């Protein structure tokens, strides 16, 4: 029977140990964990992760005293990006398991994010127990104020809480300065609503990935950096053209559907161009440096073109049958337009699939020839 080897694990999901104490994780061993707890405690004595690390070391000592084969470790995630942090935790844990050959785990945490951490750990190793460290303190008004103050000092919480409040106050002041106090509530509610939708649908993370990719391409000196900047500028033009189209083709009180149709009619080709330019830069980088990824990326501009073509046809059809003044396409022409553009979009997608298949074969043949 194989002897059990237990891992006592403390997970710092927001990587305070790296962000505040400047310690790279994973941290392995009793002395290394104690040193990490001491440095984090000196950097921020009020951080609950300090107590979690000490609890992990205490659990390690108790199990070692009973003669069990046990090791202790601390793993950190990411302070600013939870998705990347969770992936880092999973990778670090897999690396730790392969390195130490542990067969079971005791998870120690401060109880704040167990619902996120526990499934990640369980996907890699059986969890025999979860120990939560809750620091006892007197719940009074001063303590509540102190907790709120600490939350607002954290950059992650500040971005979520302070940004919508600050934006609402700024728009409210701007409406009064503009001499239109009647629009103040409209601006504030609309801006906060858009912000909440961005957070709810994770669009802010999408833009975060775009900024991260832009930064990485700049640091590597990649051609895609120039392409991304160009795509951003074209996207700004797309928004301007969409708003111009709204002024020309959107009748007052015509409804939300025609509002979006008018905006898309004027902006869709600019957005398509921005997407194709950005992806073209990535394709050039793949050809030069990462040919194995080329077959997965080469299809994207064709799909962007296909979707843009179909959406343009649909918006043209909606505007043509809505009796919009001065719209260049008649109702009969709108039916023809949507049919032609739908067929063209589908053909564009099929061409992209064919080129992706041919590119995949080319990459495979190139690898074989290099081996020979």
mmCIF file with all atom_site columns, C-alpha atoms in Angstrom, residues 101-319:
data_model
loop_
_atom_site.group_PDB
_atom_site.id
_atom_site.type_symbol
_atom_site.label_atom_id
_atom_site.label_alt_id
_atom_site.label_comp_id
_atom_site.label_asym_id
_atom_site.label_entity_id
_atom_site.label_seq_id
_atom_site.pdbx_PDB_ins_code
_atom_site.Cartn_x
_atom_site.Cartn_y
_atom_site.Cartn_z
_atom_site.occupancy
_atom_site.B_iso_or_equiv
_atom_site.pdbx_formal_charge
_atom_site.auth_seq_id
_atom_site.auth_comp_id
_atom_site.auth_asym_id
_atom_site.auth_atom_id
_atom_site.pdbx_PDB_model_num
ATOM 1   C CA . UNK A 1 101 ? 4.471   13.419 -5.206  1.00 0.00 ? 101 UNK A CA 1
ATOM 2   C CA . UNK A 1 102 ? 1.861   14.354 -2.597  1.00 0.00 ? 102 UNK A CA 1
ATOM 3   C CA . UNK A 1 103 ? -1.356  12.306 -2.568  1.00 0.00 ? 103 UNK A CA 1
ATOM 4   C CA . UNK A 1 104 ? -3.696  14.406 -0.408  1.00 0.00 ? 104 UNK A CA 1
ATOM 5   C CA . UNK A 1 105 ? -4.191  18.040 0.573   1.00 0.00 ? 105 UNK A CA 1
ATOM 6   C CA . UNK A 1 106 ? -5.308  20.056 3.576   1.00 0.00 ? 106 UNK A CA 1
ATOM 7   C CA . UNK A 1 107 ? -6.384  23.512 2.430   1.00 0.00 ? 107 UNK A CA 1
ATOM 8   C CA . UNK A 1 108 ? -5.864  26.461 4.767   1.00 0.00 ? 108 UNK A CA 1
ATOM 9   C CA . UNK A 1 109 ? -7.478  29.807 3.920   1.00 0.00 ? 109 UNK A CA 1
ATOM 10  C CA . UNK A 1 110 ? -8.835  32.971 5.460   1.00 0.00 ? 110 UNK A CA 1
ATOM 11  C CA . UNK A 1 111 ? -12.332 31.928 4.358   1.00 0.00 ? 111 UNK A CA 1
ATOM 12  C CA . UNK A 1 112 ? -12.828 34.847 1.986   1.00 0.00 ? 112 UNK A CA 1
ATOM 13  C CA . UNK A 1 113 ? -12.684 33.058 -1.375  1.00 0.00 ? 113 UNK A CA 1
ATOM 14  C CA . UNK A 1 114 ? -13.049 29.343 -0.621  1.00 0.00 ? 114 UNK A CA 1
ATOM 15  C CA . UNK A 1 115 ? -15.772 28.980 -3.275  1.00 0.00 ? 115 UNK A CA 1
ATOM 16  C CA . UNK A 1 116 ? -13.231 29.958 -5.943  1.00 0.00 ? 116 UNK A CA 1
ATOM 17  C CA . UNK A 1 117 ? -10.133 28.238 -4.576  1.00 0.00 ? 117 UNK A CA 1
ATOM 18  C CA . UNK A 1 118 ? -11.540 24.874 -3.498  1.00 0.00 ? 118 UNK A CA 1
ATOM 19  C CA . UNK A 1 119 ? -12.673 23.646 -6.974  1.00 0.00 ? 119 UNK A CA 1
ATOM 20  C CA . UNK A 1 120 ? -9.264  24.524 -8.431  1.00 0.00 ? 120 UNK A CA 1
ATOM 21  C CA . UNK A 1 121 ? -7.433  22.527 -5.763  1.00 0.00 ? 121 UNK A CA 1
ATOM 22  C CA . UNK A 1 122 ? -9.883  19.597 -5.926  1.00 0.00 ? 122 UNK A CA 1
ATOM 23  C CA . UNK A 1 123 ? -9.388  19.354 -9.683  1.00 0.00 ? 123 UNK A CA 1
ATOM 24  C CA . UNK A 1 124 ? -5.710  18.562 -9.082  1.00 0.00 ? 124 UNK A CA 1
ATOM 25  C CA . UNK A 1 125 ? -5.584  16.632 -5.781  1.00 0.00 ? 125 UNK A CA 1
ATOM 26  C CA . UNK A 1 126 ? -8.030  15.163 -3.219  1.00 0.00 ? 126 UNK A CA 1
ATOM 27  C CA . UNK A 1 127 ? -8.789  17.634 -0.417  1.00 0.00 ? 127 UNK A CA 1
ATOM 28  C CA . UNK A 1 128 ? -9.114  15.881 2.954   1.00 0.00 ? 128 UNK A CA 1
ATOM 29  C CA . UNK A 1 129 ? -9.875  18.955 5.039   1.00 0.00 ? 129 UNK A CA 1
ATOM 30  C CA . UNK A 1 130 ? -10.403 22.712 4.831   1.00 0.00 ? 130 UNK A CA 1
ATOM 31  C CA . UNK A 1 131 ? -9.223  24.904 7.712   1.00 0.00 ? 131 UNK A CA 1
ATOM 32  C CA . UNK A 1 132 ? -10.536 28.457 7.800   1.00 0.00 ? 132 UNK A CA 1
ATOM 33  C CA . UNK A 1 133 ? -8.714  31.108 9.796   1.00 0.00 ? 133 UNK A CA 1
ATOM 34  C CA . UNK A 1 134 ? -11.044 33.834 11.073  1.00 0.00 ? 134 UNK A CA 1
ATOM 35  C CA . UNK A 1 135 ? -9.427  36.629 13.074  1.00 0.00 ? 135 UNK A CA 1
ATOM 36  C CA . UNK A 1 136 ? -11.572 37.488 16.107  1.00 0.00 ? 136 UNK A CA 1
ATOM 37  C CA . UNK A 1 137 ? -12.247 41.165 16.717  1.00 0.00 ? 137 UNK A CA 1
ATOM 38  C CA . UNK A 1 138 ? -14.892 43.394 18.260  1.00 0.00 ? 138 UNK A CA 1
ATOM 39  C CA . UNK A 1 139 ? -17.623 44.301 15.706  1.00 0.00 ? 139 UNK A CA 1
ATOM 40  C CA . UNK A 1 140 ? -18.184 47.976 16.473  1.00 0.00 ? 140 UNK A CA 1
ATOM 41  C CA . UNK A 1 141 ? -18.645 51.144 14.458  1.00 0.00 ? 141 UNK A CA 1
ATOM 42  C CA . UNK A 1 142 ? -14.958 51.958 14.460  1.00 0.00 ? 142 UNK A CA 1
ATOM 43  C CA . UNK A 1 143 ? -14.136 48.483 13.180  1.00 0.00 ? 143 UNK A CA 1
ATOM 44  C CA . UNK A 1 144 ? -16.691 48.817 10.381  1.00 0.00 ? 144 UNK A CA 1
ATOM 45  C CA . UNK A 1 145 ? -15.211 52.156 9.304   1.00 0.00 ? 145 UNK A CA 1
ATOM 46  C CA . UNK A 1 146 ? -11.744 50.629 9.409   1.00 0.00 ? 146 UNK A CA 1
ATOM 47  C CA . UNK A 1 147 ? -12.770 47.671 7.227   1.00 0.00 ? 147 UNK A CA 1
ATOM 48  C CA . UNK A 1 148 ? -14.384 49.982 4.649   1.00 0.00 ? 148 UNK A CA 1
ATOM 49  C CA . UNK A 1 149 ? -11.277 52.150 4.611   1.00 0.00 ? 149 UNK A CA 1
ATOM 50  C CA . UNK A 1 150 ? -9.051  49.114 4.017   1.00 0.00 ? 150 UNK A CA 1
ATOM 51  C CA . UNK A 1 151 ? -11.281 47.906 1.195   1.00 0.00 ? 151 UNK A CA 1
ATOM 52  C CA . UNK A 1 152 ? -11.128 51.277 -0.535  1.00 0.00 ? 152 UNK A CA 1
ATOM 53  C CA . UNK A 1 153 ? -7.346  51.345 -0.183  1.00 0.00 ? 153 UNK A CA 1
ATOM 54  C CA . UNK A 1 154 ? -7.174  48.117 -2.171  1.00 0.00 ? 154 UNK A CA 1
ATOM 55  C CA . UNK A 1 155 ? -6.788  48.991 -5.901  1.00 0.00 ? 155 UNK A CA 1
ATOM 56  C CA . UNK A 1 156 ? -9.121  46.176 -7.043  1.00 0.00 ? 156 UNK A CA 1
ATOM 57  C CA . UNK A 1 157 ? -11.973 47.251 -4.760  1.00 0.00 ? 157 UNK A CA 1
ATOM 58  C CA . UNK A 1 158 ? -11.354 50.926 -5.469  1.00 0.00 ? 158 UNK A CA 1
ATOM 59  C CA . UNK A 1 159 ? -11.777 50.390 -9.206  1.00 0.00 ? 159 UNK A CA 1
ATOM 60  C CA . UNK A 1 160 ? -15.088 48.593 -8.700  1.00 0.00 ? 160 UNK A CA 1
ATOM 61  C CA . UNK A 1 161 ? -16.586 50.968 -6.107  1.00 0.00 ? 161 UNK A CA 1
ATOM 62  C CA . UNK A 1 162 ? -15.024 54.382 -6.678  1.00 0.00 ? 162 UNK A CA 1
ATOM 63  C CA . UNK A 1 163 ? -15.078 54.472 -10.492 1.00 0.00 ? 163 UNK A CA 1
ATOM 64  C CA . UNK A 1 164 ? -18.894 54.389 -10.922 1.00 0.00 ? 164 UNK A CA 1
ATOM 65  C CA . UNK A 1 165 ? -19.412 56.846 -8.040  1.00 0.00 ? 165 UNK A CA 1
ATOM 66  C CA . UNK A 1 166 ? -16.790 59.242 -9.384  1.00 0.00 ? 166 UNK A CA 1
ATOM 67  C CA . UNK A 1 167 ? -18.148 58.918 -12.926 1.00 0.00 ? 167 UNK A CA 1
ATOM 68  C CA . UNK A 1 168 ? -21.701 59.648 -11.738 1.00 0.00 ? 168 UNK A CA 1
ATOM 69  C CA . UNK A 1 169 ? -20.595 62.741 -9.823  1.00 0.00 ? 169 UNK A CA 1
ATOM 70  C CA . UNK A 1 170 ? -18.529 63.991 -12.768 1.00 0.00 ? 170 UNK A CA 1
ATOM 71  C CA . UNK A 1 171 ? -21.412 63.606 -15.238 1.00 0.00 ? 171 UNK A CA 1
ATOM 72  C CA . UNK A 1 172 ? -23.839 65.237 -12.827 1.00 0.00 ? 172 UNK A CA 1
ATOM 73  C CA . UNK A 1 173 ? -21.548 68.241 -12.462 1.00 0.00 ? 173 UNK A CA 1
ATOM 74  C CA . UNK A 1 174 ? -20.972 68.385 -16.238 1.00 0.00 ? 174 UNK A CA 1
ATOM 75  C CA . UNK A 1 175 ? -24.723 68.466 -16.910 1.00 0.00 ? 175 UNK A CA 1
ATOM 76  C CA . UNK A 1 176 ? -25.187 71.452 -14.579 1.00 0.00 ? 176 UNK A CA 1
ATOM 77  C CA . UNK A 1 177 ? -22.132 73.190 -16.041 1.00 0.00 ? 177 UNK A CA 1
ATOM 78  C CA . UNK A 1 178 ? -23.586 72.667 -19.509 1.00 0.00 ? 178 UNK A CA 1
ATOM 79  C CA . UNK A 1 179 ? -26.801 74.313 -18.383 1.00 0.00 ? 179 UNK A CA 1
ATOM 80  C CA . UNK A 1 180 ? -28.910 71.141 -18.762 1.00 0.00 ? 180 UNK A CA 1
ATOM 81  C CA . UNK A 1 181 ? -29.704 69.937 -15.239 1.00 0.00 ? 181 UNK A CA 1
ATOM 82  C CA . UNK A 1 182 ? -32.684 68.029 -16.657 1.00 0.00 ? 182 UNK A CA 1
ATOM 83  C CA . UNK A 1 183 ? -30.216 65.665 -18.349 1.00 0.00 ? 183 UNK A CA 1
ATOM 84  C CA . UNK A 1 184 ? -28.136 65.067 -15.216 1.00 0.00 ? 184 UNK A CA 1
ATOM 85  C CA . UNK A 1 185 ? -30.117 62.049 -14.035 1.00 0.00 ? 185 UNK A CA 1
ATOM 86  C CA . UNK A 1 186 ? -30.198 60.616 -17.569 1.00 0.00 ? 186 UNK A CA 1
ATOM 87  C CA . UNK A 1 187 ? -26.413 60.871 -17.911 1.00 0.00 ? 187 UNK A CA 1
ATOM 88  C CA . UNK A 1 188 ? -25.711 59.438 -14.466 1.00 0.00 ? 188 UNK A CA 1
ATOM 89  C CA . UNK A 1 189 ? -28.082 56.479 -14.716 1.00 0.00 ? 189 UNK A CA 1
ATOM 90  C CA . UNK A 1 190 ? -26.980 55.730 -18.269 1.00 0.00 ? 190 UNK A CA 1
ATOM 91  C CA . UNK A 1 191 ? -23.264 55.836 -17.468 1.00 0.00 ? 191 UNK A CA 1
ATOM 92  C CA . UNK A 1 192 ? -23.602 53.711 -14.337 1.00 0.00 ? 192 UNK A CA 1
ATOM 93  C CA . UNK A 1 193 ? -25.817 51.275 -16.259 1.00 0.00 ? 193 UNK A CA 1
ATOM 94  C CA . UNK A 1 194 ? -23.226 50.897 -19.004 1.00 0.00 ? 194 UNK A CA 1
ATOM 95  C CA . UNK A 1 195 ? -20.504 50.394 -16.392 1.00 0.00 ? 195 UNK A CA 1
ATOM 96  C CA . UNK A 1 196 ? -22.512 47.682 -14.608 1.00 0.00 ? 196 UNK A CA 1
ATOM 97  C CA . UNK A 1 197 ? -23.216 45.926 -17.917 1.00 0.00 ? 197 UNK A CA 1
ATOM 98  C CA . UNK A 1 198 ? -19.497 45.996 -18.723 1.00 0.00 ? 198 UNK A CA 1
ATOM 99  C CA . UNK A 1 199 ? -18.730 44.428 -15.351 1.00 0.00 ? 199 UNK A CA 1
ATOM 100 C CA . UNK A 1 200 ? -21.606 41.964 -15.514 1.00 0.00 ? 200 UNK A CA 1
ATOM 101 C CA . UNK A 1 201 ? -20.777 40.617 -18.968 1.00 0.00 ? 201 UNK A CA 1
ATOM 102 C CA . UNK A 1 202 ? -17.021 40.674 -18.330 1.00 0.00 ? 202 UNK A CA 1
ATOM 103 C CA . UNK A 1 203 ? -16.380 43.183 -21.116 1.00 0.00 ? 203 UNK A CA 1
ATOM 104 C CA . UNK A 1 204 ? -13.891 44.955 -18.861 1.00 0.00 ? 204 UNK A CA 1
ATOM 105 C CA . UNK A 1 205 ? -11.821 41.754 -18.731 1.00 0.00 ? 205 UNK A CA 1
ATOM 106 C CA . UNK A 1 206 ? -11.930 41.614 -22.535 1.00 0.00 ? 206 UNK A CA 1
ATOM 107 C CA . UNK A 1 207 ? -10.486 45.114 -22.731 1.00 0.00 ? 207 UNK A CA 1
ATOM 108 C CA . UNK A 1 208 ? -7.982  44.110 -20.057 1.00 0.00 ? 208 UNK A CA 1
ATOM 109 C CA . UNK A 1 209 ? -6.782  41.283 -22.294 1.00 0.00 ? 209 UNK A CA 1
ATOM 110 C CA . UNK A 1 210 ? -6.524  43.708 -25.209 1.00 0.00 ? 210 UNK A CA 1
ATOM 111 C CA . UNK A 1 211 ? -4.369  46.076 -23.165 1.00 0.00 ? 211 UNK A CA 1
ATOM 112 C CA . UNK A 1 212 ? -2.268  43.158 -21.921 1.00 0.00 ? 212 UNK A CA 1
ATOM 113 C CA . UNK A 1 213 ? -1.748  41.929 -25.490 1.00 0.00 ? 213 UNK A CA 1
ATOM 114 C CA . UNK A 1 214 ? -0.851  45.452 -26.591 1.00 0.00 ? 214 UNK A CA 1
ATOM 115 C CA . UNK A 1 215 ? 1.711   45.756 -23.809 1.00 0.00 ? 215 UNK A CA 1
ATOM 116 C CA . UNK A 1 216 ? 3.250   42.363 -24.571 1.00 0.00 ? 216 UNK A CA 1
ATOM 117 C CA . UNK A 1 217 ? 3.496   43.086 -28.295 1.00 0.00 ? 217 UNK A CA 1
ATOM 118 C CA . UNK A 1 218 ? 5.203   46.408 -27.528 1.00 0.00 ? 218 UNK A CA 1
ATOM 119 C CA . UNK A 1 219 ? 7.689   44.762 -25.158 1.00 0.00 ? 219 UNK A CA 1
ATOM 120 C CA . UNK A 1 220 ? 8.505   42.079 -27.728 1.00 0.00 ? 220 UNK A CA 1
ATOM 121 C CA . UNK A 1 221 ? 8.852   44.616 -30.536 1.00 0.00 ? 221 UNK A CA 1
ATOM 122 C CA . UNK A 1 222 ? 6.180   42.807 -32.559 1.00 0.00 ? 222 UNK A CA 1
ATOM 123 C CA . UNK A 1 223 ? 4.576   44.111 -35.737 1.00 0.00 ? 223 UNK A CA 1
ATOM 124 C CA . UNK A 1 224 ? 1.178   43.481 -34.130 1.00 0.00 ? 224 UNK A CA 1
ATOM 125 C CA . UNK A 1 225 ? 1.736   46.493 -31.840 1.00 0.00 ? 225 UNK A CA 1
ATOM 126 C CA . UNK A 1 226 ? 1.490   48.864 -34.823 1.00 0.00 ? 226 UNK A CA 1
ATOM 127 C CA . UNK A 1 227 ? -1.517  46.925 -36.120 1.00 0.00 ? 227 UNK A CA 1
ATOM 128 C CA . UNK A 1 228 ? -3.291  47.126 -32.744 1.00 0.00 ? 228 UNK A CA 1
ATOM 129 C CA . UNK A 1 229 ? -2.740  50.884 -32.484 1.00 0.00 ? 229 UNK A CA 1
ATOM 130 C CA . UNK A 1 230 ? -4.077  51.296 -36.014 1.00 0.00 ? 230 UNK A CA 1
ATOM 131 C CA . UNK A 1 231 ? -7.093  49.146 -35.149 1.00 0.00 ? 231 UNK A CA 1
ATOM 132 C CA . UNK A 1 232 ? -7.845  51.304 -32.099 1.00 0.00 ? 232 UNK A CA 1
ATOM 133 C CA . UNK A 1 233 ? -7.737  54.481 -34.202 1.00 0.00 ? 233 UNK A CA 1
ATOM 134 C CA . UNK A 1 234 ? -10.014 52.925 -36.833 1.00 0.00 ? 234 UNK A CA 1
ATOM 135 C CA . UNK A 1 235 ? -12.417 51.848 -34.056 1.00 0.00 ? 235 UNK A CA 1
ATOM 136 C CA . UNK A 1 236 ? -12.620 55.454 -32.869 1.00 0.00 ? 236 UNK A CA 1
ATOM 137 C CA . UNK A 1 237 ? -13.470 56.507 -36.425 1.00 0.00 ? 237 UNK A CA 1
ATOM 138 C CA . UNK A 1 238 ? -16.091 53.723 -36.488 1.00 0.00 ? 238 UNK A CA 1
ATOM 139 C CA . UNK A 1 239 ? -17.811 55.143 -33.416 1.00 0.00 ? 239 UNK A CA 1
ATOM 140 C CA . UNK A 1 240 ? -17.797 58.631 -34.941 1.00 0.00 ? 240 UNK A CA 1
ATOM 141 C CA . UNK A 1 241 ? -19.245 57.345 -38.219 1.00 0.00 ? 241 UNK A CA 1
ATOM 142 C CA . UNK A 1 242 ? -21.894 55.386 -36.326 1.00 0.00 ? 242 UNK A CA 1
ATOM 143 C CA . UNK A 1 243 ? -22.954 58.473 -34.393 1.00 0.00 ? 243 UNK A CA 1
ATOM 144 C CA . UNK A 1 244 ? -23.048 60.469 -37.653 1.00 0.00 ? 244 UNK A CA 1
ATOM 145 C CA . UNK A 1 245 ? -25.270 57.809 -39.168 1.00 0.00 ? 245 UNK A CA 1
ATOM 146 C CA . UNK A 1 246 ? -27.571 58.117 -36.149 1.00 0.00 ? 246 UNK A CA 1
ATOM 147 C CA . UNK A 1 247 ? -27.995 61.827 -36.748 1.00 0.00 ? 247 UNK A CA 1
ATOM 148 C CA . UNK A 1 248 ? -28.849 61.264 -40.422 1.00 0.00 ? 248 UNK A CA 1
ATOM 149 C CA . UNK A 1 249 ? -30.957 58.078 -40.464 1.00 0.00 ? 249 UNK A CA 1
ATOM 150 C CA . UNK A 1 250 ? -32.511 57.704 -37.014 1.00 0.00 ? 250 UNK A CA 1
ATOM 151 C CA . UNK A 1 251 ? -36.006 59.207 -36.725 1.00 0.00 ? 251 UNK A CA 1
ATOM 152 C CA . UNK A 1 252 ? -36.945 60.511 -33.299 1.00 0.00 ? 252 UNK A CA 1
ATOM 153 C CA . UNK A 1 253 ? -38.766 58.025 -31.047 1.00 0.00 ? 253 UNK A CA 1
ATOM 154 C CA . UNK A 1 254 ? -38.272 55.258 -33.623 1.00 0.00 ? 254 UNK A CA 1
ATOM 155 C CA . UNK A 1 255 ? -37.299 52.605 -31.094 1.00 0.00 ? 255 UNK A CA 1
ATOM 156 C CA . UNK A 1 256 ? -34.180 50.855 -29.880 1.00 0.00 ? 256 UNK A CA 1
ATOM 157 C CA . UNK A 1 257 ? -33.955 48.460 -32.849 1.00 0.00 ? 257 UNK A CA 1
ATOM 158 C CA . UNK A 1 258 ? -33.674 51.235 -35.409 1.00 0.00 ? 258 UNK A CA 1
ATOM 159 C CA . UNK A 1 259 ? -31.272 53.084 -33.111 1.00 0.00 ? 259 UNK A CA 1
ATOM 160 C CA . UNK A 1 260 ? -28.811 50.184 -33.273 1.00 0.00 ? 260 UNK A CA 1
ATOM 161 C CA . UNK A 1 261 ? -29.516 49.602 -36.984 1.00 0.00 ? 261 UNK A CA 1
ATOM 162 C CA . UNK A 1 262 ? -28.646 53.225 -37.817 1.00 0.00 ? 262 UNK A CA 1
ATOM 163 C CA . UNK A 1 263 ? -25.460 53.098 -35.750 1.00 0.00 ? 263 UNK A CA 1
ATOM 164 C CA . UNK A 1 264 ? -24.367 49.775 -37.279 1.00 0.00 ? 264 UNK A CA 1
ATOM 165 C CA . UNK A 1 265 ? -25.122 50.943 -40.825 1.00 0.00 ? 265 UNK A CA 1
ATOM 166 C CA . UNK A 1 266 ? -22.597 53.762 -40.524 1.00 0.00 ? 266 UNK A CA 1
ATOM 167 C CA . UNK A 1 267 ? -19.943 52.001 -38.467 1.00 0.00 ? 267 UNK A CA 1
ATOM 168 C CA . UNK A 1 268 ? -19.881 48.287 -39.241 1.00 0.00 ? 268 UNK A CA 1
ATOM 169 C CA . UNK A 1 269 ? -17.343 48.402 -42.097 1.00 0.00 ? 269 UNK A CA 1
ATOM 170 C CA . UNK A 1 270 ? -15.004 50.524 -40.008 1.00 0.00 ? 270 UNK A CA 1
ATOM 171 C CA . UNK A 1 271 ? -15.230 48.029 -37.137 1.00 0.00 ? 271 UNK A CA 1
ATOM 172 C CA . UNK A 1 272 ? -14.621 45.184 -39.597 1.00 0.00 ? 272 UNK A CA 1
ATOM 173 C CA . UNK A 1 273 ? -11.568 47.002 -40.951 1.00 0.00 ? 273 UNK A CA 1
ATOM 174 C CA . UNK A 1 274 ? -10.251 47.543 -37.413 1.00 0.00 ? 274 UNK A CA 1
ATOM 175 C CA . UNK A 1 275 ? -10.636 43.864 -36.579 1.00 0.00 ? 275 UNK A CA 1
ATOM 176 C CA . UNK A 1 276 ? -8.983  42.724 -39.803 1.00 0.00 ? 276 UNK A CA 1
ATOM 177 C CA . UNK A 1 277 ? -6.051  45.128 -39.367 1.00 0.00 ? 277 UNK A CA 1
ATOM 178 C CA . UNK A 1 278 ? -5.486  43.964 -35.785 1.00 0.00 ? 278 UNK A CA 1
ATOM 179 C CA . UNK A 1 279 ? -5.635  40.275 -36.699 1.00 0.00 ? 279 UNK A CA 1
ATOM 180 C CA . UNK A 1 280 ? -3.447  40.855 -39.780 1.00 0.00 ? 280 UNK A CA 1
ATOM 181 C CA . UNK A 1 281 ? -0.684  42.099 -37.486 1.00 0.00 ? 281 UNK A CA 1
ATOM 182 C CA . UNK A 1 282 ? -1.004  38.970 -35.354 1.00 0.00 ? 282 UNK A CA 1
ATOM 183 C CA . UNK A 1 283 ? -0.912  36.768 -38.470 1.00 0.00 ? 283 UNK A CA 1
ATOM 184 C CA . UNK A 1 284 ? 2.322   38.424 -39.620 1.00 0.00 ? 284 UNK A CA 1
ATOM 185 C CA . UNK A 1 285 ? 3.856   37.793 -36.175 1.00 0.00 ? 285 UNK A CA 1
ATOM 186 C CA . UNK A 1 286 ? 2.770   34.144 -36.365 1.00 0.00 ? 286 UNK A CA 1
ATOM 187 C CA . UNK A 1 287 ? 4.330   33.724 -39.802 1.00 0.00 ? 287 UNK A CA 1
ATOM 188 C CA . UNK A 1 288 ? 7.594   35.168 -38.509 1.00 0.00 ? 288 UNK A CA 1
ATOM 189 C CA . UNK A 1 289 ? 7.769   33.564 -35.058 1.00 0.00 ? 289 UNK A CA 1
ATOM 190 C CA . UNK A 1 290 ? 4.907   31.125 -34.209 1.00 0.00 ? 290 UNK A CA 1
ATOM 191 C CA . UNK A 1 291 ? 3.841   29.249 -37.320 1.00 0.00 ? 291 UNK A CA 1
ATOM 192 C CA . UNK A 1 292 ? 2.166   26.484 -35.282 1.00 0.00 ? 292 UNK A CA 1
ATOM 193 C CA . UNK A 1 293 ? -0.522  29.015 -34.206 1.00 0.00 ? 293 UNK A CA 1
ATOM 194 C CA . UNK A 1 294 ? -1.156  30.279 -37.731 1.00 0.00 ? 294 UNK A CA 1
ATOM 195 C CA . UNK A 1 295 ? -3.932  27.809 -38.582 1.00 0.00 ? 295 UNK A CA 1
ATOM 196 C CA . UNK A 1 296 ? -5.959  28.880 -35.551 1.00 0.00 ? 296 UNK A CA 1
ATOM 197 C CA . UNK A 1 297 ? -5.695  32.606 -36.264 1.00 0.00 ? 297 UNK A CA 1
ATOM 198 C CA . UNK A 1 298 ? -5.883  32.811 -40.065 1.00 0.00 ? 298 UNK A CA 1
ATOM 199 C CA . UNK A 1 299 ? -9.629  32.091 -40.068 1.00 0.00 ? 299 UNK A CA 1
ATOM 200 C CA . UNK A 1 300 ? -10.512 35.002 -37.761 1.00 0.00 ? 300 UNK A CA 1
ATOM 201 C CA . UNK A 1 301 ? -10.428 37.842 -40.346 1.00 0.00 ? 301 UNK A CA 1
ATOM 202 C CA . UNK A 1 302 ? -12.740 35.812 -42.620 1.00 0.00 ? 302 UNK A CA 1
ATOM 203 C CA . UNK A 1 303 ? -15.209 35.317 -39.778 1.00 0.00 ? 303 UNK A CA 1
ATOM 204 C CA . UNK A 1 304 ? -15.019 39.020 -38.905 1.00 0.00 ? 304 UNK A CA 1
ATOM 205 C CA . UNK A 1 305 ? -15.724 39.892 -42.533 1.00 0.00 ? 305 UNK A CA 1
ATOM 206 C CA . UNK A 1 306 ? -18.564 37.361 -42.716 1.00 0.00 ? 306 UNK A CA 1
ATOM 207 C CA . UNK A 1 307 ? -20.276 38.614 -39.574 1.00 0.00 ? 307 UNK A CA 1
ATOM 208 C CA . UNK A 1 308 ? -19.825 42.251 -40.612 1.00 0.00 ? 308 UNK A CA 1
ATOM 209 C CA . UNK A 1 309 ? -21.282 41.585 -44.060 1.00 0.00 ? 309 UNK A CA 1
ATOM 210 C CA . UNK A 1 310 ? -24.367 39.848 -42.671 1.00 0.00 ? 310 UNK A CA 1
ATOM 211 C CA . UNK A 1 311 ? -24.912 42.511 -40.002 1.00 0.00 ? 311 UNK A CA 1
ATOM 212 C CA . UNK A 1 312 ? -24.607 45.277 -42.611 1.00 0.00 ? 312 UNK A CA 1
ATOM 213 C CA . UNK A 1 313 ? -27.229 43.561 -44.772 1.00 0.00 ? 313 UNK A CA 1
ATOM 214 C CA . UNK A 1 314 ? -29.581 43.183 -41.796 1.00 0.00 ? 314 UNK A CA 1
ATOM 215 C CA . UNK A 1 315 ? -29.216 46.836 -40.719 1.00 0.00 ? 315 UNK A CA 1
ATOM 216 C CA . UNK A 1 316 ? -29.764 48.033 -44.303 1.00 0.00 ? 316 UNK A CA 1
ATOM 217 C CA . UNK A 1 317 ? -32.924 45.940 -44.556 1.00 0.00 ? 317 UNK A CA 1
ATOM 218 C CA . UNK A 1 318 ? -34.351 47.273 -41.263 1.00 0.00 ? 318 UNK A CA 1
ATOM 219 C CA . UNK A 1 319 ? -33.734 50.889 -42.247 1.00 0.00 ? 319 UNK A CA 1
#
